[in-house]
CSV table of C-alpha atoms in Angstrom, one decimal:
chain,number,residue,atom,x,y,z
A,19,UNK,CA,155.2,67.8,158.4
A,20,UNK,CA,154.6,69.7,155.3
A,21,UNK,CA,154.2,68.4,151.7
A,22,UNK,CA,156.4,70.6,149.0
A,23,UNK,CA,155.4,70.5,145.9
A,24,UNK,CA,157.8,72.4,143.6
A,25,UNK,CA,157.2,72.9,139.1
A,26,UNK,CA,159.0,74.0,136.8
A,27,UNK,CA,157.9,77.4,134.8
A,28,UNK,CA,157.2,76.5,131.5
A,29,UNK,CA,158.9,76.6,128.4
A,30,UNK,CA,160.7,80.0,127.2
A,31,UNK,CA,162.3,80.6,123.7
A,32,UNK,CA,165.8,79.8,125.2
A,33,UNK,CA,164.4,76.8,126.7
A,34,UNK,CA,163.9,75.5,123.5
A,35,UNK,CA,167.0,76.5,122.1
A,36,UNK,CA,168.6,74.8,124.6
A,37,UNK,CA,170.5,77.9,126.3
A,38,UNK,CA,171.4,78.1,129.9
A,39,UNK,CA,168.8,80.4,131.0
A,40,UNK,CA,170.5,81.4,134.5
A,41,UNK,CA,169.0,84.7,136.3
A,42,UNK,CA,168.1,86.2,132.5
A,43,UNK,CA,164.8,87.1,132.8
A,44,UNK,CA,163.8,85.3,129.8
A,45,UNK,CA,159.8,85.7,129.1
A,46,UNK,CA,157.3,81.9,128.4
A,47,UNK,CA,157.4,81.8,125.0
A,48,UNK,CA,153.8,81.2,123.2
A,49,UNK,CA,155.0,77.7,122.6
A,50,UNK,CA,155.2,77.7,126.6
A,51,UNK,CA,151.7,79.2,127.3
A,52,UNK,CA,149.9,77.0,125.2
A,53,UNK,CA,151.8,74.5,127.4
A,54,UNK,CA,151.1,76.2,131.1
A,55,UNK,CA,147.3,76.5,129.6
A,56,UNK,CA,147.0,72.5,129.7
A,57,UNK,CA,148.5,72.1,132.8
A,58,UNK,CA,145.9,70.6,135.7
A,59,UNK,CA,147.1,70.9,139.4
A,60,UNK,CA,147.0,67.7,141.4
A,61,UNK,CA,144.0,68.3,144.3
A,62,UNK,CA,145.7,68.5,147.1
A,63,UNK,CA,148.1,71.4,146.0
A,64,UNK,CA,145.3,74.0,144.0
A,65,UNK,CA,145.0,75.4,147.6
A,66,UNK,CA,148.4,75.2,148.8
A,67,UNK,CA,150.0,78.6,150.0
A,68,UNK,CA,151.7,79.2,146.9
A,69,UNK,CA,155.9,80.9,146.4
A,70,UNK,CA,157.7,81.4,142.6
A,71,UNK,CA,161.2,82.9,142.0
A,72,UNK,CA,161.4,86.4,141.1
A,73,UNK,CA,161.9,85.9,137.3
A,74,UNK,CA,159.2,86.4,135.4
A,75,UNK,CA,159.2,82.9,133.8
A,76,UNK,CA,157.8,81.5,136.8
A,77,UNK,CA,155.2,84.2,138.0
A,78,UNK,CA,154.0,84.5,134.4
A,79,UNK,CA,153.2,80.3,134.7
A,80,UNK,CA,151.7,80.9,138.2
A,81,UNK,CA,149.6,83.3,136.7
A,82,UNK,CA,148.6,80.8,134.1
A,83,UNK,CA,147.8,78.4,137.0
A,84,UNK,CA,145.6,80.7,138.4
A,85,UNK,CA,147.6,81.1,141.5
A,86,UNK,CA,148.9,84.1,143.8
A,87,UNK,CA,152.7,83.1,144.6
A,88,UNK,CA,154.2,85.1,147.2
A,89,UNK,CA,157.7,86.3,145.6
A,90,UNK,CA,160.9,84.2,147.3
A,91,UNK,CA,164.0,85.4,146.0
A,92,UNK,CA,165.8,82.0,147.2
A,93,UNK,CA,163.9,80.4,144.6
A,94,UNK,CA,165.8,81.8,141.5
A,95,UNK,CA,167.6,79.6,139.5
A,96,UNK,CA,171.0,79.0,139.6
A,97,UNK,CA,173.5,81.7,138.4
A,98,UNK,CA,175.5,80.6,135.0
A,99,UNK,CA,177.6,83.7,135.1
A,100,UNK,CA,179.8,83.8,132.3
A,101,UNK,CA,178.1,80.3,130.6
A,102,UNK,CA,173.9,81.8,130.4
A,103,UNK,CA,173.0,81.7,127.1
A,104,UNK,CA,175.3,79.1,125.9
A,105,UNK,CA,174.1,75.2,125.1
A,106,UNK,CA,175.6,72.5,126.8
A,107,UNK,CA,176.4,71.3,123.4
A,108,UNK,CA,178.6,75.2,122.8
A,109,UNK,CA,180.1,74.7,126.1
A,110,UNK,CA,181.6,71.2,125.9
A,111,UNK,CA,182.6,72.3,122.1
A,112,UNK,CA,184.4,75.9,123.6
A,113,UNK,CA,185.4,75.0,126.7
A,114,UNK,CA,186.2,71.6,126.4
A,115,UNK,CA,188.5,71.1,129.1
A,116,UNK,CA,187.0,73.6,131.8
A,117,UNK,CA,184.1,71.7,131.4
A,118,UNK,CA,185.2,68.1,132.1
A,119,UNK,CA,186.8,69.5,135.1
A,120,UNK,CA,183.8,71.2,136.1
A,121,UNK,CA,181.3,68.2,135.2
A,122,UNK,CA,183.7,65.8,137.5
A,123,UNK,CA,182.7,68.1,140.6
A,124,UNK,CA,179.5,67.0,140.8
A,125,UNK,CA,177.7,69.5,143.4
A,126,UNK,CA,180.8,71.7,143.2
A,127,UNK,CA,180.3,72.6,139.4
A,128,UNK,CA,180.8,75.9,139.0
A,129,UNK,CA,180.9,78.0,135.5
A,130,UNK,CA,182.8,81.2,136.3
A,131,UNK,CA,181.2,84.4,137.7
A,132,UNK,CA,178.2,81.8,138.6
A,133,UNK,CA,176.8,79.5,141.4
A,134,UNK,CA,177.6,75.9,142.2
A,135,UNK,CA,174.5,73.5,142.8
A,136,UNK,CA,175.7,73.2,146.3
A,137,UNK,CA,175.6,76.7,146.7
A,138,UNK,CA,172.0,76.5,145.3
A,139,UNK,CA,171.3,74.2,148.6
A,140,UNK,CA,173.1,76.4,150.5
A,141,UNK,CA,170.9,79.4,149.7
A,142,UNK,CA,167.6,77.5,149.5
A,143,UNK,CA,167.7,75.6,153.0
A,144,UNK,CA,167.4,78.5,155.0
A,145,UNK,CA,163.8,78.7,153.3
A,146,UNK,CA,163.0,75.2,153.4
A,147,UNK,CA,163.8,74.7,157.2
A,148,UNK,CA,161.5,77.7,157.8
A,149,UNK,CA,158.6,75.3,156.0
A,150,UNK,CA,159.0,72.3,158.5
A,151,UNK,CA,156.4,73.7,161.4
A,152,UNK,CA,153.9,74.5,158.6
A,153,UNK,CA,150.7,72.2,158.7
A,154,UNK,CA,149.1,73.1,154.9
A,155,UNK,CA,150.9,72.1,151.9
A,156,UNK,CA,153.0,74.2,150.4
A,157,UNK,CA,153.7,74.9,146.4
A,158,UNK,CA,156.4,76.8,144.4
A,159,UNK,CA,156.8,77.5,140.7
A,160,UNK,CA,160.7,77.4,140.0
A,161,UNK,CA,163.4,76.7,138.0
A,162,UNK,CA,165.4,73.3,137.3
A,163,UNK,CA,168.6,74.0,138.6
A,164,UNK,CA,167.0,74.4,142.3
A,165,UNK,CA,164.8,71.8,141.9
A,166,UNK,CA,167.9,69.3,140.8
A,167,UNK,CA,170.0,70.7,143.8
A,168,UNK,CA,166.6,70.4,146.2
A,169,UNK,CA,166.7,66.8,144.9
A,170,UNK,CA,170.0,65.9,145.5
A,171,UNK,CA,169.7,67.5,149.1
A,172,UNK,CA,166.7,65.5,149.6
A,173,UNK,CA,168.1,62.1,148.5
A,174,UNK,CA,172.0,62.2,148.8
A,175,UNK,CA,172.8,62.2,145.4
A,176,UNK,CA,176.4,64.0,144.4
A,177,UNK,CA,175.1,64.8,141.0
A,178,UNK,CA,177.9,62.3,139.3
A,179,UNK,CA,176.8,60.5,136.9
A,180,UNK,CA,173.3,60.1,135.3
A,181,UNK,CA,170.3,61.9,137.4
A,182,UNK,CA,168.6,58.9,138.6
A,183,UNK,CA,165.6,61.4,139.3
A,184,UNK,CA,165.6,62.9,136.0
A,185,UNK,CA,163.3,65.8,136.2
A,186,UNK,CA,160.2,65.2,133.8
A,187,UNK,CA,158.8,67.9,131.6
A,188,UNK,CA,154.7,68.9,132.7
A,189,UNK,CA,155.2,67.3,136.2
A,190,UNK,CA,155.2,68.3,139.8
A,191,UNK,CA,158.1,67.2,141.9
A,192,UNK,CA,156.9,66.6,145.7
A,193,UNK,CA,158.7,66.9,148.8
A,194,UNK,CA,158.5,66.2,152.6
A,195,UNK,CA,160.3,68.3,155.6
A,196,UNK,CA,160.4,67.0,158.6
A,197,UNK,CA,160.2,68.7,162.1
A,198,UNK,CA,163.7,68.5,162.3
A,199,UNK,CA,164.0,70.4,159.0
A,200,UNK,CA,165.4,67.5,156.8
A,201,UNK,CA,163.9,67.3,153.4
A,202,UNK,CA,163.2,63.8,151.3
A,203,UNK,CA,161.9,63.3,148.5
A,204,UNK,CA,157.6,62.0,148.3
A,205,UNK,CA,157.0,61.8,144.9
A,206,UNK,CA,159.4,62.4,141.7
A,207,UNK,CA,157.0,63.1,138.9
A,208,UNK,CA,153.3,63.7,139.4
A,209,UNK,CA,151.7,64.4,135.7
A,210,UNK,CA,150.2,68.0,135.2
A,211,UNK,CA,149.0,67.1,132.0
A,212,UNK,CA,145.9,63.8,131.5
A,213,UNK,CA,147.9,61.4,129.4
């Protein structure tokens, strides 16, 4: 059974603006190299066989890792459509009521002209299931909108409600898949960074 490790790329300018990033192909910022640049992979995943999204937010941290991902499309982030590049903060403000109504559907929330988290599963699992007869560990640099919907595959959750696996900043998020293909989750947050 194979171990999944999965990180987030790091930061970008909209990141820290707070704007839903989506599929724009927003660039690291230099705030977000200096980050990557102080980032130490755990042992057992510097030599695993290695995936990142297309965008280039996630092969540019890959490269800063010093690693050679193999380019999976499944791995982009989840489609905001008409929301990317707004702040939560905007959209609650703007769209007030489309956005309770969307926040109450939990895995089914789904700004317009984009992609639910479910859907997020939906396209990711074909790609995770193809892992489970793999016997080295396997690594991906990605985004957090699949990593919250992997999580939520991985340990029921309906995303109502508080994340009660709130995804850390400069950690590594670690995964098992079964034979069977079902995925749980190992370890939540393993630091990148010495503290």
């Amino acid at each position: 059974m194979p171990v999944l490790s999965l990180i987030r790329h790091a930061p970008t300018a909209w990141n820290e603006q707070g704007r839903m990033q989506g599929r724009a192909d927003i660039p690291l910022s230099d705030f977000g190299h200096s980050i990557a640049a102080t980032w130490q992979l755990p042992e057992e995943i510097r030599h695993a066989h290695w995936h990142s999204s297309p965008l280039t937010r996630t092969q540019q941290t890959a490269k800063i890792l010093g690693v050679n991902p193999i380019i999976e499309d499944r791995l982009i982030e989840m489609d905001w459509g008409a929301w990317e590049g707004e702040t939560l903060n905007d959209l609650r403000k703007n769209h007030s009521s489309s956005m309770v109504n969307q926040e109450l559907l939990g895995l089914d929330f789904c700004p317009s002209g984009g992609e639910s988290p479910r859907m997020v599963q939906e396209r990711v699992l074909p790609w995770l299931q193809s892992l489970k007869n793999i016997r080295f560990p396997v690594a991906a640099v990605t985004h957090k909108g699949l990593i919250r919907a992997v999580t939520a595959l991985a340990t029921g959750w309906d995303m109502l409600g508080k994340d009660p696996n709130k995804l850390h900043p400069n950690t590594c998020r670690q995964f098992m898949i079964s034979e069977n293909g079902k995925v749980s989750l190992l370890e939540p947050d393993i630091p990148l960074v010495e503290t």
